[in-house]
GROMACS .gro file of C-alpha atoms in nm:
model
  502
    1MET     CA    1   1.339  -0.630   1.897
    2LYS     CA    2   1.374  -0.915   1.637
    3GLN     CA    3   1.505  -0.888   1.281
    4ILE     CA    4   1.403  -1.131   1.007
    5GLY     CA    5   1.489  -1.179   0.645
    6ILE     CA    6   1.226  -1.314   0.400
    7ILE     CA    7   1.348  -1.451   0.073
    8ASP     CA    8   1.073  -1.497  -0.190
    9ILE     CA    9   1.191  -1.715  -0.486
   10GLY     CA   10   0.957  -1.635  -0.767
   11SER     CA   11   0.956  -1.750  -1.129
   12ASN     CA   12   1.082  -1.413  -1.250
   13SER     CA   13   1.269  -1.257  -0.974
   14ILE     CA   14   1.410  -1.347  -0.623
   15ARG     CA   15   1.352  -1.087  -0.352
   16LEU     CA   16   1.478  -1.019  -0.008
   17VAL     CA   17   1.294  -0.820   0.259
   18LEU     CA   18   1.449  -0.730   0.585
   19ALA     CA   19   1.225  -0.640   0.865
   20LYS     CA   20   1.259  -0.518   1.226
   21ILE     CA   21   0.974  -0.649   1.450
   22SER     CA   22   0.921  -0.510   1.794
   23GLU     CA   23   0.753  -0.678   2.087
   24ASN     CA   24   0.431  -0.478   2.044
   25LYS     CA   25   0.385  -0.626   1.704
   26CYS     CA   26   0.510  -0.324   1.516
   27PHE     CA   27   0.738  -0.368   1.220
   28ASN     CA   28   0.965  -0.158   0.998
   29ILE     CA   29   1.094  -0.266   0.656
   30ILE     CA   30   1.474  -0.172   0.665
   31ASP     CA   31   1.579  -0.303   0.323
   32GLU     CA   32   1.449  -0.469   0.006
   33VAL     CA   33   1.655  -0.624  -0.273
   34LYS     CA   34   1.562  -0.782  -0.605
   35GLU     CA   35   1.748  -0.997  -0.851
   36THR     CA   36   1.584  -1.080  -1.187
   37VAL     CA   37   1.685  -1.457  -1.222
   38ARG     CA   38   1.400  -1.587  -1.445
   39LEU     CA   39   1.407  -1.921  -1.270
   40GLY     CA   40   1.092  -2.026  -1.461
   41LYS     CA   41   1.247  -1.949  -1.803
   42ASP     CA   42   1.409  -2.203  -2.030
   43MET     CA   43   1.295  -2.514  -1.828
   44THR     CA   44   1.393  -2.848  -1.996
   45ILE     CA   45   1.148  -3.072  -2.185
   46HIS     CA   46   1.145  -3.289  -1.872
   47GLY     CA   47   1.024  -2.997  -1.655
   48GLU     CA   48   1.364  -2.933  -1.493
   49LEU     CA   49   1.487  -2.597  -1.382
   50ASN     CA   50   1.767  -2.476  -1.620
   51SER     CA   51   2.111  -2.539  -1.474
   52LEU     CA   52   2.233  -2.196  -1.552
   53LYS     CA   53   1.928  -2.041  -1.389
   54ILE     CA   54   1.994  -2.257  -1.080
   55GLU     CA   55   2.344  -2.126  -1.056
   56LYS     CA   56   2.226  -1.765  -1.083
   57ALA     CA   57   1.951  -1.832  -0.823
   58ILE     CA   58   2.197  -1.983  -0.575
   59LYS     CA   59   2.438  -1.676  -0.619
   60ALA     CA   60   2.136  -1.435  -0.554
   61ILE     CA   61   2.037  -1.628  -0.241
   62SER     CA   62   2.403  -1.635  -0.120
   63PHE     CA   63   2.429  -1.263  -0.171
   64PHE     CA   64   2.104  -1.217   0.020
   65LYS     CA   65   2.233  -1.422   0.306
   66CYS     CA   66   2.548  -1.209   0.320
   67LEU     CA   67   2.313  -0.896   0.344
   68CYS     CA   68   2.126  -1.063   0.636
   69GLU     CA   69   2.459  -1.147   0.813
   70ALA     CA   70   2.579  -0.791   0.775
   71GLN     CA   71   2.262  -0.673   0.949
   72GLY     CA   72   2.297  -0.924   1.225
   73ILE     CA   73   1.994  -1.121   1.106
   74THR     CA   74   2.005  -1.502   1.161
   75GLU     CA   75   1.642  -1.592   1.105
   76ILE     CA   76   1.573  -1.626   0.738
   77ILE     CA   77   1.233  -1.747   0.605
   78ALA     CA   78   1.267  -1.862   0.246
   79VAL     CA   79   0.967  -1.962   0.027
   80ALA     CA   80   0.957  -2.061  -0.344
   81THR     CA   81   0.650  -2.041  -0.576
   82GLU     CA   82   0.534  -2.189  -0.914
   83ALA     CA   83   0.865  -2.251  -1.090
   84VAL     CA   84   1.022  -2.451  -0.806
   85ARG     CA   85   0.677  -2.596  -0.720
   86LYS     CA   86   0.637  -2.768  -1.063
   87ALA     CA   87   1.006  -2.844  -1.133
   88SER     CA   88   1.093  -3.218  -1.157
   89ASN     CA   89   1.434  -3.136  -1.007
   90GLN     CA   90   1.282  -2.935  -0.721
   91SER     CA   91   1.452  -3.145  -0.452
   92LYS     CA   92   1.797  -3.113  -0.611
   93PHE     CA   93   1.771  -2.731  -0.605
   94ILE     CA   94   1.635  -2.726  -0.241
   95ASN     CA   95   1.901  -2.956  -0.121
   96ARG     CA   96   2.178  -2.765  -0.279
   97VAL     CA   97   2.057  -2.435  -0.107
   98LYS     CA   98   2.031  -2.625   0.228
   99SER     CA   99   2.370  -2.785   0.203
  100GLU     CA  100   2.558  -2.490   0.055
  101LEU     CA  101   2.377  -2.199   0.235
  102SER     CA  102   2.206  -2.367   0.534
  103ILE     CA  103   1.879  -2.210   0.417
  104GLU     CA  104   1.566  -2.428   0.418
  105ILE     CA  105   1.318  -2.339   0.139
  106ARG     CA  106   0.953  -2.396   0.192
  107VAL     CA  107   0.777  -2.453  -0.145
  108LEU     CA  108   0.441  -2.304  -0.129
  109SER     CA  109   0.142  -2.481  -0.271
  110GLY     CA  110  -0.079  -2.272  -0.491
  111THR     CA  111  -0.337  -2.254  -0.205
  112ALA     CA  112  -0.062  -2.127   0.038
  113GLU     CA  113   0.055  -1.877  -0.216
  114ALA     CA  114  -0.300  -1.739  -0.252
  115TYR     CA  115  -0.342  -1.726   0.112
  116TYR     CA  116  -0.031  -1.509   0.183
  117ASP     CA  117  -0.141  -1.284  -0.103
  118TYR     CA  118  -0.481  -1.242   0.078
  119PHE     CA  119  -0.329  -1.204   0.419
  120GLY     CA  120  -0.076  -0.943   0.299
  121ASN     CA  121  -0.352  -0.738   0.149
  122ILE     CA  122  -0.648  -0.781   0.391
  123ASN     CA  123  -0.411  -0.634   0.653
  124SER     CA  124  -0.287  -0.341   0.435
  125MET     CA  125  -0.591  -0.220   0.237
  126ASP     CA  126  -0.933  -0.109   0.353
  127ILE     CA  127  -1.128  -0.385   0.167
  128SER     CA  128  -1.431  -0.592   0.254
  129ASN     CA  129  -1.518  -0.741  -0.086
  130ALA     CA  130  -1.285  -0.764  -0.378
  131LEU     CA  131  -1.118  -1.003  -0.639
  132LEU     CA  132  -0.748  -1.020  -0.592
  133MET     CA  133  -0.510  -1.124  -0.871
  134ASP     CA  134  -0.138  -1.201  -0.838
  135ILE     CA  135   0.022  -1.270  -1.170
  136GLY     CA  136   0.376  -1.389  -1.147
  137GLY     CA  137   0.631  -1.545  -1.379
  138SER     CA  138   0.466  -1.884  -1.412
  139SER     CA  139   0.143  -1.873  -1.227
  140ALA     CA  140  -0.157  -1.658  -1.152
  141GLU     CA  141  -0.351  -1.659  -0.834
  142LEU     CA  142  -0.714  -1.540  -0.807
  143ILE     CA  143  -0.868  -1.476  -0.464
  144TRP     CA  144  -1.228  -1.389  -0.389
  145VAL     CA  145  -1.255  -1.193  -0.065
  146GLU     CA  146  -1.598  -1.155   0.089
  147ASN     CA  147  -1.662  -0.978   0.421
  148ARG     CA  148  -1.269  -0.960   0.464
  149LYS     CA  149  -1.259  -1.335   0.463
  150LEU     CA  150  -1.097  -1.552   0.189
  151LYS     CA  151  -1.396  -1.724   0.021
  152TYR     CA  152  -1.236  -1.895  -0.274
  153SER     CA  153  -0.882  -1.914  -0.435
  154ILE     CA  154  -0.717  -2.083  -0.712
  155SER     CA  155  -0.369  -2.094  -0.873
  156LEU     CA  156  -0.357  -2.104  -1.248
  157PRO     CA  157  -0.050  -2.245  -1.442
  158PHE     CA  158   0.020  -1.930  -1.654
  159GLY     CA  159   0.226  -1.617  -1.591
  160ALA     CA  160   0.442  -1.351  -1.769
  161ILE     CA  161   0.725  -1.594  -1.851
  162ASN     CA  162   0.544  -1.911  -1.973
  163LEU     CA  163   0.283  -1.708  -2.165
  164THR     CA  164   0.561  -1.522  -2.342
  165GLU     CA  165   0.734  -1.849  -2.432
  166ARG     CA  166   0.418  -2.023  -2.545
  167PHE     CA  167   0.297  -1.748  -2.775
  168TYR     CA  168   0.625  -1.568  -2.864
  169LEU     CA  169   0.502  -1.240  -2.705
  170ASN     CA  170   0.850  -1.074  -2.667
  171GLU     CA  171   0.783  -0.879  -2.993
  172ALA     CA  172   0.478  -0.716  -3.155
  173ILE     CA  173   0.200  -0.969  -3.219
  174ASP     CA  174  -0.052  -1.021  -3.494
  175GLU     CA  175  -0.432  -1.052  -3.465
  176LYS     CA  176  -0.420  -1.437  -3.472
  177THR     CA  177  -0.156  -1.461  -3.198
  178GLU     CA  178  -0.371  -1.228  -2.976
  179LYS     CA  179  -0.686  -1.430  -3.048
  180ASP     CA  180  -0.498  -1.753  -2.950
  181LEU     CA  181  -0.351  -1.591  -2.637
  182LYS     CA  182  -0.694  -1.468  -2.510
  183LYS     CA  183  -0.864  -1.795  -2.593
  184PHE     CA  184  -0.604  -1.993  -2.402
  185ILE     CA  185  -0.631  -1.775  -2.095
  186LEU     CA  186  -1.013  -1.750  -2.112
  187SER     CA  187  -1.028  -2.132  -2.110
  188PHE     CA  188  -0.897  -2.133  -1.759
  189TYR     CA  189  -1.128  -1.859  -1.636
  190LYS     CA  190  -1.431  -2.046  -1.773
  191ASP     CA  191  -1.341  -2.357  -1.587
  192ILE     CA  192  -1.359  -2.175  -1.243
  193PRO     CA  193  -1.718  -2.234  -1.114
  194TRP     CA  194  -1.707  -1.949  -0.860
  195LEU     CA  195  -1.559  -1.684  -1.085
  196LYS     CA  196  -1.876  -1.657  -1.276
  197GLU     CA  197  -2.057  -1.558  -0.955
  198ILE     CA  198  -1.849  -1.233  -0.910
  199LYS     CA  199  -2.034  -0.916  -0.991
  200ASN     CA  200  -1.932  -0.558  -0.955
  201LEU     CA  201  -1.627  -0.617  -0.751
  202PRO     CA  202  -1.298  -0.406  -0.770
  203LEU     CA  203  -0.994  -0.581  -0.881
  204ILE     CA  204  -0.685  -0.563  -0.653
  205GLY     CA  205  -0.363  -0.622  -0.850
  206ILE     CA  206  -0.051  -0.783  -0.693
  207GLY     CA  207   0.294  -0.819  -0.828
  208GLY     CA  208   0.542  -0.658  -1.071
  209THR     CA  209   0.306  -0.654  -1.382
  210PHE     CA  210   0.043  -0.453  -1.196
  211ARG     CA  211   0.314  -0.220  -1.043
  212ASN     CA  212   0.434  -0.152  -1.389
  213ILE     CA  213   0.083  -0.079  -1.512
  214ALA     CA  214   0.067   0.181  -1.244
  215LYS     CA  215   0.393   0.337  -1.318
  216ILE     CA  216   0.306   0.367  -1.693
  217SER     CA  217  -0.033   0.526  -1.592
  218ARG     CA  218   0.144   0.767  -1.345
  219LYS     CA  219   0.390   0.880  -1.612
  220LYS     CA  220   0.127   0.924  -1.876
  221ASN     CA  221  -0.108   1.115  -1.653
  222GLU     CA  222   0.169   1.310  -1.468
  223TYR     CA  223   0.037   1.184  -1.140
  224PRO     CA  224   0.215   1.370  -0.861
  225ILE     CA  225   0.226   1.107  -0.582
  226ASP     CA  226   0.493   0.838  -0.601
  227ASN     CA  227   0.318   0.577  -0.378
  228ILE     CA  228   0.221   0.269  -0.578
  229HIS     CA  229   0.018   0.103  -0.310
  230ASN     CA  230  -0.352   0.176  -0.353
  231TYR     CA  231  -0.295   0.357  -0.687
  232THR     CA  232  -0.633   0.354  -0.872
  233ILE     CA  233  -0.682   0.306  -1.243
  234THR     CA  234  -0.982   0.231  -1.465
  235MET     CA  235  -0.982  -0.101  -1.658
  236ASP     CA  236  -1.029   0.107  -1.966
  237GLU     CA  237  -0.691   0.268  -1.918
  238VAL     CA  238  -0.535  -0.082  -1.856
  239GLU     CA  239  -0.677  -0.189  -2.189
  240GLU     CA  240  -0.534   0.116  -2.355
  241ILE     CA  241  -0.195   0.024  -2.218
  242TYR     CA  242  -0.226  -0.329  -2.337
  243ASN     CA  243  -0.324  -0.207  -2.698
  244MET     CA  244  -0.025   0.020  -2.705
  245ILE     CA  245   0.215  -0.261  -2.593
  246LYS     CA  246   0.093  -0.528  -2.832
  247ILE     CA  247   0.201  -0.336  -3.148
  248LYS     CA  248   0.550  -0.256  -3.026
  249ASN     CA  249   0.860  -0.472  -3.040
  250GLN     CA  250   1.084  -0.530  -2.748
  251ALA     CA  251   1.314  -0.238  -2.827
  252GLU     CA  252   1.014   0.003  -2.864
  253ARG     CA  253   0.874  -0.130  -2.528
  254LYS     CA  254   1.191  -0.035  -2.337
  255LYS     CA  255   1.131   0.327  -2.431
  256ILE     CA  256   0.794   0.330  -2.264
  257LYS     CA  257   0.804   0.553  -1.949
  258GLY     CA  258   0.727   0.363  -1.639
  259LEU     CA  259   0.792   0.006  -1.783
  260SER     CA  260   1.096  -0.165  -1.646
  261LYS     CA  261   1.339  -0.264  -1.910
  262ASN     CA  262   1.382  -0.607  -1.732
  263ARG     CA  263   1.010  -0.664  -1.778
  264ALA     CA  264   0.963  -0.532  -2.132
  265ASP     CA  265   0.991  -0.876  -2.304
  266ILE     CA  266   0.755  -1.052  -2.078
  267PHE     CA  267   0.500  -0.782  -2.006
  268LEU     CA  268   0.239  -0.829  -2.283
  269GLY     CA  269   0.115  -1.180  -2.181
  270ALA     CA  270   0.063  -1.085  -1.828
  271VAL     CA  271  -0.139  -0.762  -1.920
  272GLY     CA  272  -0.319  -0.982  -2.175
  273ALA     CA  273  -0.434  -1.214  -1.882
  274ILE     CA  274  -0.551  -0.907  -1.684
  275VAL     CA  275  -0.745  -0.750  -1.977
  276THR     CA  276  -0.902  -1.087  -2.055
  277LEU     CA  277  -1.013  -1.132  -1.688
  278SER     CA  278  -1.155  -0.782  -1.703
  279GLN     CA  279  -1.354  -0.838  -2.013
  280PHE     CA  280  -1.480  -1.181  -1.884
  281LEU     CA  281  -1.611  -1.027  -1.559
  282ASN     CA  282  -1.681  -0.673  -1.691
  283LEU     CA  283  -1.454  -0.535  -1.423
  284LYS     CA  284  -1.438  -0.144  -1.401
  285LYS     CA  285  -1.171  -0.046  -1.159
  286LEU     CA  286  -0.820  -0.167  -1.054
  287TYR     CA  287  -0.654  -0.090  -0.724
  288VAL     CA  288  -0.275  -0.163  -0.739
  289SER     CA  289  -0.125  -0.322  -0.430
  290GLY     CA  290   0.226  -0.284  -0.309
  291CYS     CA  291   0.191  -0.589  -0.087
  292GLY     CA  292   0.181  -0.962  -0.140
  293ILE     CA  293   0.338  -1.293  -0.028
  294ARG     CA  294   0.624  -1.135   0.171
  295GLU     CA  295   0.388  -0.896   0.364
  296GLY     CA  296   0.158  -1.182   0.424
  297ILE     CA  297   0.444  -1.368   0.582
  298ILE     CA  298   0.533  -1.076   0.797
  299TYR     CA  299   0.177  -1.025   0.923
  300GLU     CA  300   0.145  -1.404   1.000
  301TYR     CA  301   0.480  -1.383   1.191
  302ILE     CA  302   0.376  -1.085   1.403
  303LEU     CA  303   0.009  -1.167   1.456
  304LYS     CA  304   0.085  -1.535   1.527
  305ASN     CA  305  -0.255  -1.638   1.379
  306ASN     CA  306  -0.456  -1.621   1.062
  307LYS     CA  307  -0.701  -1.364   1.182
  308PRO     CA  308  -0.702  -1.036   0.999
  309LEU     CA  309  -0.652  -0.707   1.174
  310LYS     CA  310  -0.971  -0.557   1.309
  311ASP     CA  311  -0.866  -0.203   1.191
  312VAL     CA  312  -0.604  -0.170   0.923
  313LEU     CA  313  -0.564   0.208   0.961
  314ASP     CA  314  -0.530   0.198   1.341
  315PHE     CA  315  -0.252  -0.059   1.314
  316SER     CA  316  -0.074   0.125   1.054
  317ILE     CA  317  -0.072   0.457   1.226
  318ASN     CA  318   0.038   0.298   1.552
  319ASN     CA  319   0.318   0.134   1.359
  320TYR     CA  320   0.443   0.471   1.225
  321MET     CA  321   0.404   0.633   1.579
  322VAL     CA  322   0.627   0.363   1.729
  323ASN     CA  323   0.874   0.363   1.434
  324HIS     CA  324   0.914   0.742   1.452
  325GLU     CA  325   0.958   0.727   1.828
  326MET     CA  326   0.675   0.965   1.884
  327ASN     CA  327   0.539   1.077   2.225
  328LEU     CA  328   0.238   0.847   2.217
  329ASN     CA  329   0.055   1.006   2.510
  330HIS     CA  330   0.064   1.352   2.351
  331ALA     CA  331  -0.041   1.213   2.010
  332LYS     CA  332  -0.337   1.030   2.154
  333GLN     CA  333  -0.433   1.330   2.370
  334VAL     CA  334  -0.440   1.557   2.058
  335TRP     CA  335  -0.652   1.306   1.877
  336LYS     CA  336  -0.883   1.264   2.172
  337LEU     CA  337  -0.953   1.645   2.189
  338ALA     CA  338  -0.973   1.680   1.815
  339GLU     CA  339  -1.220   1.403   1.789
  340SER     CA  340  -1.444   1.586   2.032
  341LEU     CA  341  -1.425   1.915   1.847
  342TYR     CA  342  -1.493   1.734   1.510
  343ASN     CA  343  -1.811   1.577   1.648
  344ASP     CA  344  -1.931   1.895   1.822
  345LEU     CA  345  -1.857   2.135   1.535
  346LYS     CA  346  -2.009   1.924   1.251
  347PRO     CA  347  -2.293   2.183   1.208
  348ILE     CA  348  -2.042   2.461   1.102
  349LEU     CA  349  -1.786   2.239   0.946
  350ASN     CA  350  -2.026   2.213   0.648
  351ILE     CA  351  -1.875   1.893   0.511
  352ASN     CA  352  -2.072   1.633   0.325
  353CYS     CA  353  -1.838   1.331   0.352
  354ASP     CA  354  -1.682   1.163   0.655
  355TYR     CA  355  -1.328   1.299   0.712
  356TYR     CA  356  -1.286   1.116   1.039
  357ASN     CA  357  -1.003   0.885   0.936
  358ILE     CA  358  -0.819   1.181   0.770
  359LEU     CA  359  -0.839   1.388   1.085
  360LYS     CA  360  -0.739   1.087   1.305
  361THR     CA  361  -0.418   1.027   1.088
  362ALA     CA  362  -0.325   1.399   1.094
  363ALA     CA  363  -0.384   1.431   1.459
  364LEU     CA  364  -0.196   1.130   1.562
  365LEU     CA  365   0.094   1.172   1.324
  366HIS     CA  366   0.124   1.551   1.327
  367ASP     CA  367   0.458   1.541   1.528
  368CYS     CA  368   0.623   1.248   1.342
  369GLY     CA  369   0.854   1.494   1.166
  370ILE     CA  370   1.030   1.551   1.500
  371HIS     CA  371   1.208   1.219   1.441
  372ILE     CA  372   1.396   1.406   1.165
  373SER     CA  373   1.433   1.743   1.334
  374TYR     CA  374   1.231   1.952   1.567
  375TYR     CA  375   1.296   2.256   1.355
  376ASN     CA  376   1.044   2.278   1.077
  377HIS     CA  377   0.907   1.943   1.198
  378HIS     CA  378   0.570   2.035   1.049
  379ALA     CA  379   0.720   2.019   0.699
  380HIS     CA  380   0.901   1.701   0.777
  381SER     CA  381   0.560   1.557   0.902
  382PHE     CA  382   0.405   1.653   0.572
  383TYR     CA  383   0.673   1.457   0.372
  384ILE     CA  384   0.652   1.161   0.607
  385ILE     CA  385   0.279   1.126   0.604
  386LEU     CA  386   0.261   1.173   0.223
  387ASN     CA  387   0.541   0.932   0.137
  388SER     CA  388   0.457   0.660   0.381
  389LYS     CA  389   0.241   0.362   0.304
  390ILE     CA  390  -0.037   0.442   0.550
  391ASN     CA  391  -0.261   0.147   0.509
  392GLY     CA  392  -0.639   0.209   0.498
  393LEU     CA  393  -0.632   0.550   0.324
  394SER     CA  394  -0.663   0.651  -0.035
  395HIS     CA  395  -0.394   0.879  -0.192
  396LYS     CA  396  -0.623   1.172  -0.164
  397GLU     CA  397  -0.703   1.111   0.203
  398GLN     CA  398  -0.333   1.062   0.274
  399LEU     CA  399  -0.246   1.387   0.110
  400MET     CA  400  -0.515   1.579   0.294
  401ALA     CA  401  -0.387   1.430   0.631
  402ALA     CA  402  -0.039   1.538   0.537
  403TYR     CA  403  -0.152   1.892   0.478
  404ILE     CA  404  -0.354   1.904   0.796
  405ALA     CA  405  -0.050   1.781   0.995
  406ALA     CA  406   0.170   2.035   0.819
  407LEU     CA  407  -0.058   2.321   0.931
  408HIS     CA  408  -0.068   2.226   1.294
  409ARG     CA  409   0.176   2.493   1.404
  410LYS     CA  410   0.074   2.788   1.193
  411ASN     CA  411  -0.117   2.843   0.876
  412ASP     CA  412   0.155   2.955   0.644
  413PHE     CA  413   0.246   2.610   0.499
  414LYS     CA  414   0.161   2.644   0.131
  415ILE     CA  415  -0.092   2.402  -0.024
  416ASN     CA  416   0.036   2.343  -0.371
  417LEU     CA  417  -0.280   2.286  -0.588
  418GLN     CA  418  -0.069   2.334  -0.906
  419LYS     CA  419   0.129   2.019  -0.815
  420TYR     CA  420  -0.150   1.812  -0.658
  421GLY     CA  421  -0.450   1.932  -0.859
  422LYS     CA  422  -0.500   1.584  -1.001
  423VAL     CA  423  -0.561   1.462  -0.645
  424ILE     CA  424  -0.725   1.747  -0.450
  425SER     CA  425  -0.963   2.033  -0.533
  426GLU     CA  426  -1.029   2.388  -0.410
  427ASN     CA  427  -1.308   2.235  -0.199
  428ASP     CA  428  -1.061   1.994  -0.039
  429ILE     CA  429  -0.839   2.278   0.059
  430GLU     CA  430  -1.121   2.449   0.237
  431ILE     CA  431  -1.176   2.123   0.432
  432ILE     CA  432  -0.797   2.086   0.508
  433GLU     CA  433  -0.789   2.435   0.654
  434LYS     CA  434  -1.091   2.368   0.873
  435LEU     CA  435  -0.961   2.046   1.012
  436ALA     CA  436  -0.606   2.194   1.051
  437VAL     CA  437  -0.728   2.472   1.285
  438LEU     CA  438  -0.887   2.196   1.502
  439VAL     CA  439  -0.564   2.007   1.525
  440ARG     CA  440  -0.378   2.336   1.599
  441ILE     CA  441  -0.614   2.417   1.887
  442CYS     CA  442  -0.585   2.072   2.035
  443GLU     CA  443  -0.207   2.075   1.996
  444ASN     CA  444  -0.201   2.389   2.208
  445LEU     CA  445  -0.442   2.250   2.462
  446ASP     CA  446  -0.188   1.982   2.532
  447GLY     CA  447   0.098   2.221   2.520
  448GLY     CA  448   0.236   2.092   2.847
  449ILE     CA  449   0.234   1.734   2.706
  450HIS     CA  450   0.104   1.602   3.028
  451GLY     CA  451  -0.269   1.551   2.944
  452ASN     CA  452  -0.389   1.815   3.183
  453ILE     CA  453  -0.711   1.882   2.971
  454SER     CA  454  -0.935   1.593   3.046
  455SER     CA  455  -1.225   1.705   2.785
  456VAL     CA  456  -1.360   1.962   2.565
  457SER     CA  457  -1.710   2.052   2.453
  458CYS     CA  458  -1.839   2.317   2.227
  459THR     CA  459  -2.137   2.557   2.219
  460ILE     CA  460  -2.226   2.705   1.884
  461ARG     CA  461  -2.395   3.042   1.864
  462SER     CA  462  -2.478   3.273   1.585
  463ASP     CA  463  -2.167   3.488   1.622
  464ASN     CA  464  -1.926   3.273   1.828
  465VAL     CA  465  -1.816   2.931   1.924
  466THR     CA  466  -1.718   2.850   2.291
  467ILE     CA  467  -1.493   2.566   2.371
  468ASN     CA  468  -1.538   2.462   2.726
  469VAL     CA  469  -1.234   2.302   2.878
  470LYS     CA  470  -1.233   2.059   3.166
  471SER     CA  471  -0.888   2.002   3.327
  472LYS     CA  472  -0.719   1.822   3.621
  473THR     CA  473  -0.538   2.134   3.735
  474ASP     CA  474  -0.535   2.498   3.639
  475SER     CA  475  -0.552   2.520   3.258
  476PHE     CA  476  -0.462   2.893   3.209
  477LEU     CA  477  -0.143   2.832   3.004
  478GLU     CA  478  -0.311   2.580   2.774
  479ILE     CA  479  -0.598   2.803   2.713
  480SER     CA  480  -0.375   3.103   2.649
  481GLN     CA  481  -0.179   2.902   2.388
  482ALA     CA  482  -0.495   2.770   2.232
  483LEU     CA  483  -0.644   3.134   2.196
  484GLU     CA  484  -0.344   3.209   1.958
  485CYS     CA  485  -0.565   3.021   1.704
  486THR     CA  486  -0.852   3.272   1.724
  487ALA     CA  487  -0.761   3.474   1.423
  488ALA     CA  488  -0.741   3.160   1.203
  489PHE     CA  489  -1.062   3.020   1.349
  490GLU     CA  490  -1.259   3.339   1.291
  491LYS     CA  491  -1.120   3.378   0.925
  492ILE     CA  492  -1.228   3.002   0.845
  493PHE     CA  493  -1.561   2.989   1.028
  494SER     CA  494  -1.667   3.357   1.043
  495LYS     CA  495  -1.726   3.323   1.419
  496LYS     CA  496  -1.545   3.450   1.722
  497LEU     CA  497  -1.372   3.180   1.921
  498ILE     CA  498  -1.399   3.160   2.292
  499ILE     CA  499  -1.212   2.917   2.506
  500LYS     CA  500  -1.271   2.901   2.876
  501ALA     CA  501  -1.239   2.668   3.175
  502SER     CA  502  -1.565   2.504   3.270
   0.00000   0.00000   0.00000
């Protein structure tokens, strides 16, 4: 088991992420800390980092080093982006950090910054083709992903801080200022040859501006799930947020629910850059990412190469199974059996979409709550699955998987449609109940937790379903336990359930 610290020195904030990395390439984030330093603000006319900002940055990095030492972490990876990248006194700052704190800072080029954004997201989102945008304090990265590969990328020299300083955007703006802002931003977009080729792609948003857009949207819409990663919002709503912000002064912005008070003064320019891009390319949908440079560095560290994961969801599920110290053999056995039932029973499941990944997640993680407590572990599993960042699933899919897992012991765990009605429907509840009974049967078929049942197959008749069980030794006890699900099965499918050894 290794532990590493990653310090990301941005133009607006400096962040520390602490991660535990196991030998089997699994990792766990154990802490994350942010200091708003504004290193890219108030640079001198000669392009130097402000001396007061440097002192504040060094204090923040020193504090982060103390946190690493308290956790027994000696390996620290420190990177810096646009503010340090363009500073004429870059060497002075880097050398001070090295001499005073014994930390070497790697200054990322714009290309490297875009790559880590790409690598952090291609390994944490189920995407094949998309446009990624990371807008920071002093730069914005655009990355075109095609067939999961980085096709083109560019780093542009504007961000939340320098746009605010250039156009005085910390207060409400007039029509002329807005026009000048959009004209300035658009001039950069028009000079990117490949950007004009992009058609009908989703935008994936990286960084604090996008996260704050999501938080404002969630508050406004009373969205019931806290997870920012993979939050979906229309570009029309993003434009509504922009139009709301542009007429407010700084004090009024600080009252907006979901908008960080530390970002209120620099928020408008960054959202303006997003809206201008959306209008230029006629973008329709935004997916907000909770990953970026730091996650890109972690994936590079554990994968030891620049090849994306073959299956984002599989890696993520396995990561949680290991971190929650689950019985891997039992979890995989339940999924193996559930997969067979799912495929055999499709004629009576009567579902139009593919729920394979939802069922896989629920089956493999159904016991994750035992890590908290065996008692009521199904309820703990619900909470863990819903509130974890399971990569490769939408929020709806994650919620459905959480409910299926919660129902794996008995069918009295209440599905709260009043709370989650914005995410799932009555029809989704029906599907949850169908898939949950499959998991419950398979959980009981591996009741001995020793993989005695080698396979199952189903025969569907007009009035009954027979599950034929093949086993290594006598399967009387497993079948007896599984038959406890007959009442629930018959209620859901209107067919008698027969389970027998074959």
